[in-house]
Amino acid sequence: MSVTLQAFLRDFAGSDPQKQAVAAAVERIAEAGIAIADLVAQGPLADHFAKIMGDEANAGGDAQKELDVISEEVIIAKLKQAPVAFLGSEESETPIPLNDVGSLVVAVDPLDGSSNIDTNVSVGTIYSILPYSAAQFPDPVDALKQKGSAQLAAGFLIYGPSTVLVSTLGAGTQVFALDRASGDFILAKAAVEIPAQTKEYGVNQSNMRHWDTPMRAYIDDCLAGKDGPRAKDFNMRWVGSMVADAFRIFTRGGVYLYTGDKRKGYEQGRLRLIYEANPVAFITEQANGAATDGKTRILDIQPEKLHQRIPLVFGSKDEVAKIASYY
Ligand code: AHM
Ligand code: MG
């Protein structure tokens, strides 16, 4: 018998009010995902979606596309129907108030990989769910700046050949796939296990000349293959949508690397700690993988700024440890 996301969440929540709140938030995000998947599927029929809006960059300093903005609006409308007090978004400078009462805050990258919209490559929505109370966090920014280890749930939707939800509620990582006939997300994998070892890495190698010494040394050793110090041949895969690269890693192992480099604005890499690194680190660890900035476990890092970037390495546990040893 197939298990729907709704049934899975009901089971998880039982009669615990905070878990019920998390379940409601995840369900609303999944609904937003169905709407965004339909928009993404328009592809070249809606090529205006990939147009850069004005000359304005978003809060994180990236060009903002029409579909980035629409995706954020869809998520806001849905999460207003859940006990979520504030939304932190990669696309917005400050937290967006959603409900006067709510025991949660949610952080999102509404459309990850949006530079790929017009190329028919998978893009996705990343989310992180954190506990909130007005008494503890008079300033909602501080609620969003909790360490990744405080997350109650996290996940991402990927809009690819299939629309998939990768979710953790803090006990393992599950994969749900959208059944278009019924409109339900159906449990497809109850426990994702990232193989501890791998021969596959993902990195934007065109940045090699900008990398720091440990990063260069690691990739040099991979490239040396069987005759080098690693004594095995490596394969390289890089989509350039983190959700797509992450889904491959959850499927067959591998490591993703976007560390800091010498380019201006890339000193701390490209990915954002609160909207991207923390949720991906949580899902990865719950699937037996690991995530680090090279020196510190991602989930142990205290965020300093809402839109802060962080060097990110995640995936197969033993390979992540190996990369950390170069640092
Ligand atoms: P985005 O959130 O603005 O889309 O940026 C994040 C993306 C990741 O999805 C992807 O892995 C990376 O940035 C690609 O960066 P680059 O174009 O520098 O290779
Ligand atoms: Mg992103």
Tab-separated table of C-alpha atoms and ligand atoms in Angstrom:
chain	number	residue	atom	x	y	z
A	1	MET	CA	0.000	0.000	0.000
A	2	SER	CA	1.342	3.417	-0.862
A	3	VAL	CA	1.881	5.913	1.950
A	4	THR	CA	0.968	9.529	1.219
A	5	LEU	CA	2.923	12.462	2.637
A	6	GLN	CA	-0.225	13.460	4.527
A	7	ALA	CA	-0.503	10.054	6.220
A	8	PHE	CA	3.223	10.005	6.963
A	9	LEU	CA	3.043	13.437	8.598
A	10	ARG	CA	-0.057	12.507	10.595
A	11	ASP	CA	1.773	9.457	11.954
A	12	PHE	CA	4.829	11.532	12.818
A	13	ALA	CA	2.855	14.259	14.595
A	14	GLY	CA	0.483	12.163	16.721
A	15	SER	CA	-0.985	14.469	19.383
A	16	ASP	CA	2.166	16.573	19.922
A	17	PRO	CA	1.256	20.223	19.149
A	18	GLN	CA	4.761	21.246	17.996
A	19	LYS	CA	5.021	18.228	15.691
A	20	GLN	CA	1.540	19.019	14.360
A	21	ALA	CA	2.786	22.531	13.576
A	22	VAL	CA	5.829	21.127	11.727
A	23	ALA	CA	3.591	18.693	9.824
A	24	ALA	CA	1.285	21.533	8.753
A	25	ALA	CA	4.235	23.621	7.557
A	26	VAL	CA	5.708	20.725	5.544
A	27	GLU	CA	2.328	19.993	3.982
A	28	ARG	CA	1.852	23.639	2.922
A	29	ILE	CA	5.400	23.768	1.484
A	30	ALA	CA	4.687	20.578	-0.493
A	31	GLU	CA	1.516	22.199	-1.871
A	32	ALA	CA	3.513	25.275	-2.842
A	33	GLY	CA	5.936	22.900	-4.576
A	34	ILE	CA	3.165	21.435	-6.734
A	35	ALA	CA	2.205	24.936	-7.888
A	36	ILE	CA	5.838	25.916	-8.564
A	37	ALA	CA	6.460	22.634	-10.434
A	38	ASP	CA	3.576	23.541	-12.778
A	39	LEU	CA	5.123	26.961	-13.428
A	40	VAL	CA	8.590	25.492	-14.047
A	41	ALA	CA	7.044	22.952	-16.453
A	42	GLN	CA	5.869	25.822	-18.683
A	43	GLY	CA	9.490	26.065	-19.799
A	44	PRO	CA	9.924	27.963	-23.062
A	45	LEU	CA	6.177	28.744	-23.143
A	46	ALA	CA	6.830	31.181	-20.309
A	47	ASP	CA	10.309	32.391	-21.127
A	48	HIS	CA	9.641	35.662	-19.287
A	49	PHE	CA	10.052	33.617	-16.052
A	50	ALA	CA	13.806	33.511	-16.641
A	51	LYS	CA	14.091	37.273	-17.242
A	52	ILE	CA	16.165	39.209	-14.758
A	53	MET	CA	13.965	41.677	-12.874
A	54	GLY	CA	15.238	45.264	-13.176
A	55	ASP	CA	18.873	45.895	-12.264
A	56	GLU	CA	18.187	44.963	-8.683
A	57	ALA	CA	20.071	42.123	-7.048
A	58	ASN	CA	18.313	40.197	-4.256
A	59	ALA	CA	19.282	40.371	-0.587
A	60	GLY	CA	22.117	37.915	-1.168
A	61	GLY	CA	23.542	39.950	-4.056
A	62	ASP	CA	22.353	37.701	-6.922
A	63	ALA	CA	20.335	38.634	-9.994
A	64	GLN	CA	16.654	37.981	-9.338
A	65	LYS	CA	14.457	36.331	-11.955
A	66	GLU	CA	10.702	36.610	-12.322
A	67	LEU	CA	10.218	32.990	-11.239
A	68	ASP	CA	12.319	33.570	-8.086
A	69	VAL	CA	9.831	36.250	-7.062
A	70	ILE	CA	6.697	34.282	-8.020
A	71	SER	CA	7.962	31.189	-6.171
A	72	GLU	CA	8.471	33.244	-3.033
A	73	GLU	CA	4.919	34.637	-3.336
A	74	VAL	CA	3.457	31.125	-3.673
A	75	ILE	CA	5.326	29.990	-0.551
A	76	ILE	CA	4.210	33.044	1.447
A	77	ALA	CA	0.555	32.467	0.534
A	78	LYS	CA	0.749	28.791	1.561
A	79	LEU	CA	2.669	29.321	4.806
A	80	LYS	CA	0.139	31.931	5.926
A	81	GLN	CA	-2.094	28.864	6.378
A	82	ALA	CA	0.330	27.206	8.818
A	83	PRO	CA	1.465	28.136	12.357
A	84	VAL	CA	4.530	29.946	11.017
A	85	ALA	CA	5.254	33.392	12.489
A	86	PHE	CA	7.970	34.564	10.084
A	87	LEU	CA	9.521	33.526	6.810
A	88	GLY	CA	13.190	34.192	6.069
A	89	SER	CA	13.868	34.108	2.337
A	90	GLU	CA	16.973	34.269	0.210
A	91	GLU	CA	15.039	36.723	-1.951
A	92	SER	CA	14.082	39.160	0.857
A	93	GLU	CA	16.256	41.462	2.913
A	94	THR	CA	14.340	41.031	6.195
A	95	PRO	CA	12.010	38.373	7.701
A	96	ILE	CA	8.475	38.418	6.297
A	97	PRO	CA	5.731	38.382	8.987
A	98	LEU	CA	3.170	35.629	8.241
A	99	ASN	CA	1.010	35.021	11.328
A	100	ASP	CA	0.563	36.784	14.689
A	101	VAL	CA	0.669	33.471	16.464
A	102	GLY	CA	2.970	30.702	15.356
A	103	SER	CA	5.480	28.406	17.001
A	104	LEU	CA	7.777	28.180	13.969
A	105	VAL	CA	9.954	30.214	11.641
A	106	VAL	CA	10.830	28.908	8.188
A	107	ALA	CA	13.838	29.773	6.015
A	108	VAL	CA	13.642	29.168	2.258
A	109	ASP	CA	15.533	29.392	-0.967
A	110	PRO	CA	12.340	29.686	-3.061
A	111	LEU	CA	14.008	28.610	-6.317
A	112	ASP	CA	17.489	27.146	-6.089
A	113	GLY	CA	19.427	26.974	-9.333
A	114	SER	CA	17.336	29.695	-10.938
A	115	SER	CA	20.167	30.568	-13.335
A	116	ASN	CA	19.153	27.274	-15.002
A	117	ILE	CA	15.433	28.047	-15.517
A	118	ASP	CA	15.645	28.601	-19.271
A	119	THR	CA	17.915	25.588	-19.866
A	120	ASN	CA	15.362	22.917	-18.849
A	121	VAL	CA	17.567	21.689	-16.012
A	122	SER	CA	16.168	20.720	-12.603
A	123	VAL	CA	15.658	23.535	-10.107
A	124	GLY	CA	14.128	23.323	-6.646
A	125	THR	CA	12.879	24.824	-3.382
A	126	ILE	CA	14.893	24.395	-0.169
A	127	TYR	CA	13.388	24.866	3.325
A	128	SER	CA	14.465	24.812	6.948
A	129	ILE	CA	12.003	24.790	9.886
A	130	LEU	CA	13.034	26.198	13.275
A	131	PRO	CA	11.252	26.642	16.626
A	132	TYR	CA	10.023	30.133	17.532
A	133	SER	CA	8.486	31.981	20.418
A	134	ALA	CA	8.081	35.760	20.649
A	135	ALA	CA	9.290	35.674	24.266
A	136	GLN	CA	12.552	33.960	23.339
A	137	PHE	CA	13.094	35.905	20.111
A	138	PRO	CA	11.827	39.495	20.328
A	139	ASP	CA	13.717	39.993	17.037
A	140	PRO	CA	12.693	37.387	14.406
A	141	VAL	CA	16.151	37.689	12.816
A	142	ASP	CA	17.576	35.953	15.897
A	143	ALA	CA	15.066	33.118	15.504
A	144	LEU	CA	16.309	32.548	11.958
A	145	LYS	CA	19.913	32.744	13.143
A	146	GLN	CA	19.641	29.633	15.335
A	147	LYS	CA	22.304	27.011	14.683
A	148	GLY	CA	21.435	24.337	12.134
A	149	SER	CA	21.349	21.772	14.933
A	150	ALA	CA	18.166	23.490	16.204
A	151	GLN	CA	16.222	22.637	13.014
A	152	LEU	CA	13.018	20.658	13.593
A	153	ALA	CA	12.698	19.662	9.942
A	154	ALA	CA	14.262	20.465	6.594
A	155	GLY	CA	14.066	19.390	3.006
A	156	PHE	CA	13.876	20.340	-0.618
A	157	LEU	CA	11.612	19.907	-3.582
A	158	ILE	CA	13.171	19.235	-6.934
A	159	TYR	CA	11.369	20.084	-10.156
A	160	GLY	CA	12.917	17.668	-12.610
A	161	PRO	CA	11.668	14.836	-14.813
A	162	SER	CA	9.801	13.920	-11.627
A	163	THR	CA	8.777	16.266	-8.827
A	164	VAL	CA	10.316	14.931	-5.644
A	165	LEU	CA	10.354	15.960	-2.001
A	166	VAL	CA	13.390	15.007	0.084
A	167	SER	CA	12.463	15.476	3.736
A	168	THR	CA	13.754	14.989	7.211
A	169	LEU	CA	11.696	15.405	10.364
A	170	GLY	CA	14.749	14.597	12.462
A	171	ALA	CA	14.521	10.812	12.225
A	172	GLY	CA	16.055	9.668	8.941
A	173	THR	CA	15.600	11.131	5.464
A	174	GLN	CA	12.667	10.172	3.248
A	175	VAL	CA	11.951	10.655	-0.435
A	176	PHE	CA	8.405	11.341	-1.657
A	177	ALA	CA	7.508	11.568	-5.332
A	178	LEU	CA	4.549	13.464	-6.749
A	179	ASP	CA	1.966	11.191	-8.340
A	180	ARG	CA	0.469	13.512	-10.934
A	181	ALA	CA	-2.707	11.432	-11.308
A	182	SER	CA	-3.762	11.793	-7.657
A	183	GLY	CA	-1.874	14.998	-6.839
A	184	ASP	CA	-0.358	13.293	-3.763
A	185	PHE	CA	3.239	12.951	-2.727
A	186	ILE	CA	3.868	9.224	-2.218
A	187	LEU	CA	6.613	7.749	-0.057
A	188	ALA	CA	9.209	6.338	-2.467
A	189	LYS	CA	12.142	5.728	-0.121
A	190	ALA	CA	11.649	5.373	3.646
A	191	ALA	CA	15.328	5.676	4.628
A	192	VAL	CA	17.909	7.293	2.360
A	193	GLU	CA	21.426	5.918	2.942
A	194	ILE	CA	24.259	7.833	1.307
A	195	PRO	CA	27.121	5.364	0.722
A	196	ALA	CA	30.033	6.346	3.012
A	197	GLN	CA	32.594	6.038	0.216
A	198	THR	CA	32.572	7.442	-3.276
A	199	LYS	CA	34.590	8.059	-6.428
A	200	GLU	CA	32.437	10.948	-7.620
A	201	TYR	CA	32.787	14.639	-6.854
A	202	GLY	CA	30.890	17.731	-7.961
A	203	VAL	CA	32.610	21.102	-8.227
A	204	ASN	CA	32.722	24.085	-10.584
A	205	GLN	CA	36.216	23.300	-11.818
A	206	SER	CA	36.447	26.500	-13.897
A	207	ASN	CA	37.207	28.263	-10.612
A	208	MET	CA	40.323	26.189	-9.983
A	209	ARG	CA	42.759	29.101	-10.336
A	210	HIS	CA	40.886	30.964	-7.573
A	211	TRP	CA	40.856	28.095	-5.044
A	212	ASP	CA	42.816	27.934	-1.818
A	213	THR	CA	45.638	25.415	-1.383
A	214	PRO	CA	43.736	22.587	0.398
A	215	MET	CA	40.963	22.596	-2.206
A	216	ARG	CA	43.445	22.528	-5.080
A	217	ALA	CA	45.430	19.739	-3.455
A	218	TYR	CA	42.293	17.628	-2.970
A	219	ILE	CA	41.100	17.987	-6.567
A	220	ASP	CA	44.660	17.476	-7.906
A	221	ASP	CA	44.802	14.182	-6.009
A	222	CYS	CA	41.398	13.127	-7.419
A	223	LEU	CA	42.540	14.016	-10.946
A	224	ALA	CA	45.735	11.961	-10.516
A	225	GLY	CA	43.456	8.886	-10.393
A	226	LYS	CA	44.784	5.348	-9.937
A	227	ASP	CA	48.423	6.453	-10.100
A	228	GLY	CA	47.964	9.263	-7.566
A	229	PRO	CA	47.819	9.210	-3.747
A	230	ARG	CA	44.111	8.250	-3.736
A	231	ALA	CA	44.836	5.183	-5.879
A	232	LYS	CA	41.467	5.304	-7.629
A	233	ASP	CA	39.954	6.961	-10.677
A	234	PHE	CA	37.335	9.638	-9.939
A	235	ASN	CA	34.339	10.779	-11.928
A	236	MET	CA	33.074	14.386	-11.989
A	237	ARG	CA	29.443	15.569	-12.161
A	238	TRP	CA	28.202	19.158	-11.783
A	239	VAL	CA	24.697	20.329	-12.646
A	240	GLY	CA	24.983	23.782	-11.086
A	241	SER	CA	21.632	23.458	-9.280
A	242	MET	CA	22.506	22.350	-5.774
A	243	VAL	CA	19.203	20.483	-5.403
A	244	ALA	CA	20.020	18.388	-8.484
A	245	ASP	CA	23.583	17.707	-7.369
A	246	ALA	CA	22.277	16.838	-3.881
A	247	PHE	CA	19.636	14.457	-5.240
A	248	ARG	CA	22.292	12.588	-7.217
A	249	ILE	CA	24.381	12.289	-4.046
A	250	PHE	CA	21.356	10.985	-2.089
A	251	THR	CA	20.806	8.437	-4.841
A	252	ARG	CA	24.301	7.050	-5.415
A	253	GLY	CA	26.756	8.902	-3.161
A	254	GLY	CA	29.334	11.539	-4.022
A	255	VAL	CA	30.531	14.857	-2.651
A	256	TYR	CA	29.540	18.428	-3.484
A	257	LEU	CA	32.105	21.187	-2.984
A	258	TYR	CA	31.659	24.954	-3.058
A	259	THR	CA	34.392	26.308	-0.820
A	260	GLY	CA	35.648	29.870	-0.468
A	261	ASP	CA	37.883	31.243	-3.207
A	262	LYS	CA	39.841	34.353	-4.095
A	263	ARG	CA	37.172	36.030	-6.226
A	264	LYS	CA	35.605	39.129	-4.725
A	265	GLY	CA	32.389	38.136	-2.943
A	266	TYR	CA	33.291	34.420	-2.953
A	267	GLU	CA	35.582	34.481	0.095
A	268	GLN	CA	32.990	32.336	1.892
A	269	GLY	CA	31.892	30.402	-1.176
A	270	ARG	CA	28.518	30.893	-2.834
A	271	LEU	CA	25.910	29.041	-0.784
A	272	ARG	CA	23.944	30.661	1.991
A	273	LEU	CA	24.208	29.143	5.483
A	274	ILE	CA	20.607	29.621	6.603
A	275	TYR	CA	18.715	28.967	3.357
A	276	GLU	CA	20.901	26.301	1.740
A	277	ALA	CA	23.756	24.836	3.799
A	278	ASN	CA	21.840	24.173	7.031
A	279	PRO	CA	18.850	22.363	5.504
A	280	VAL	CA	21.052	20.340	3.150
A	281	ALA	CA	23.413	19.471	6.028
A	282	PHE	CA	20.491	18.272	8.153
A	283	ILE	CA	19.041	16.062	5.389
A	284	THR	CA	22.527	14.766	4.590
A	285	GLU	CA	23.354	13.791	8.173
A	286	GLN	CA	19.970	12.123	8.556
A	287	ALA	CA	20.907	10.041	5.499
A	288	ASN	CA	24.210	8.930	7.033
A	289	GLY	CA	26.271	11.579	5.234
A	290	ALA	CA	28.272	14.548	6.523
A	291	ALA	CA	28.521	18.300	5.878
A	292	THR	CA	31.335	20.691	6.770
A	293	ASP	CA	32.747	24.097	5.877
A	294	GLY	CA	36.146	22.363	5.776
A	295	LYS	CA	36.818	22.825	9.476
A	296	THR	CA	33.511	22.796	11.356
A	297	ARG	CA	30.371	20.686	11.096
A	298	ILE	CA	27.841	22.924	9.298
A	299	LEU	CA	25.114	22.294	11.900
A	300	ASP	CA	27.423	23.581	14.696
A	301	ILE	CA	28.115	26.961	13.077
A	302	GLN	CA	26.527	29.978	14.759
A	303	PRO	CA	25.086	32.178	11.964
A	304	GLU	CA	26.161	35.814	12.248
A	305	LYS	CA	24.101	37.332	9.458
A	306	LEU	CA	20.832	36.377	7.797
A	307	HIS	CA	22.263	36.199	4.280
A	308	GLN	CA	25.721	34.962	5.248
A	309	ARG	CA	27.548	32.643	2.838
A	310	ILE	CA	29.473	29.580	3.948
A	311	PRO	CA	31.986	27.228	2.302
A	312	LEU	CA	30.090	23.958	1.832
A	313	VAL	CA	31.211	20.357	1.399
A	314	PHE	CA	28.614	17.614	1.828
A	315	GLY	CA	27.842	14.028	0.870
A	316	SER	CA	29.522	10.658	1.417
A	317	LYS	CA	30.823	10.612	4.997
A	318	ASP	CA	34.321	9.176	4.469
A	319	GLU	CA	35.052	11.457	1.510
A	320	VAL	CA	33.852	14.546	3.430
A	321	ALA	CA	36.233	13.551	6.258
A	322	LYS	CA	39.019	13.138	3.701
A	323	ILE	CA	38.399	16.648	2.317
A	324	ALA	CA	38.356	18.069	5.870
A	325	SER	CA	41.769	16.441	6.424
A	326	TYR	CA	43.187	18.602	3.589
A	327	TYR	CA	41.972	21.658	5.514
B	1	AHM	P1	21.110	30.329	-6.327
B	1	AHM	O1	20.486	29.970	-5.001
B	1	AHM	O2	21.167	31.797	-6.546
B	1	AHM	O3	20.512	29.593	-7.458
B	1	AHM	O4	22.666	29.921	-6.212
B	1	AHM	C1	23.052	28.682	-5.752
B	1	AHM	C2	23.597	27.854	-6.872
B	1	AHM	C3	23.570	26.398	-6.553
B	1	AHM	O5	22.344	25.855	-6.870
B	1	AHM	C4	24.652	25.874	-7.439
B	1	AHM	O6	25.187	24.688	-6.952
B	1	AHM	C5	25.638	26.988	-7.439
B	1	AHM	O7	24.943	28.155	-7.066
B	1	AHM	C6	26.210	27.190	-8.801
B	1	AHM	O8	27.128	28.229	-8.735
B	1	AHM	P2	28.053	28.572	-10.001
B	1	AHM	O9	27.126	29.139	-11.030
B	1	AHM	O10	29.025	29.599	-9.428
B	1	AHM	O11	28.723	27.297	-10.421
B	2	MG	MG	20.105	28.520	-4.032
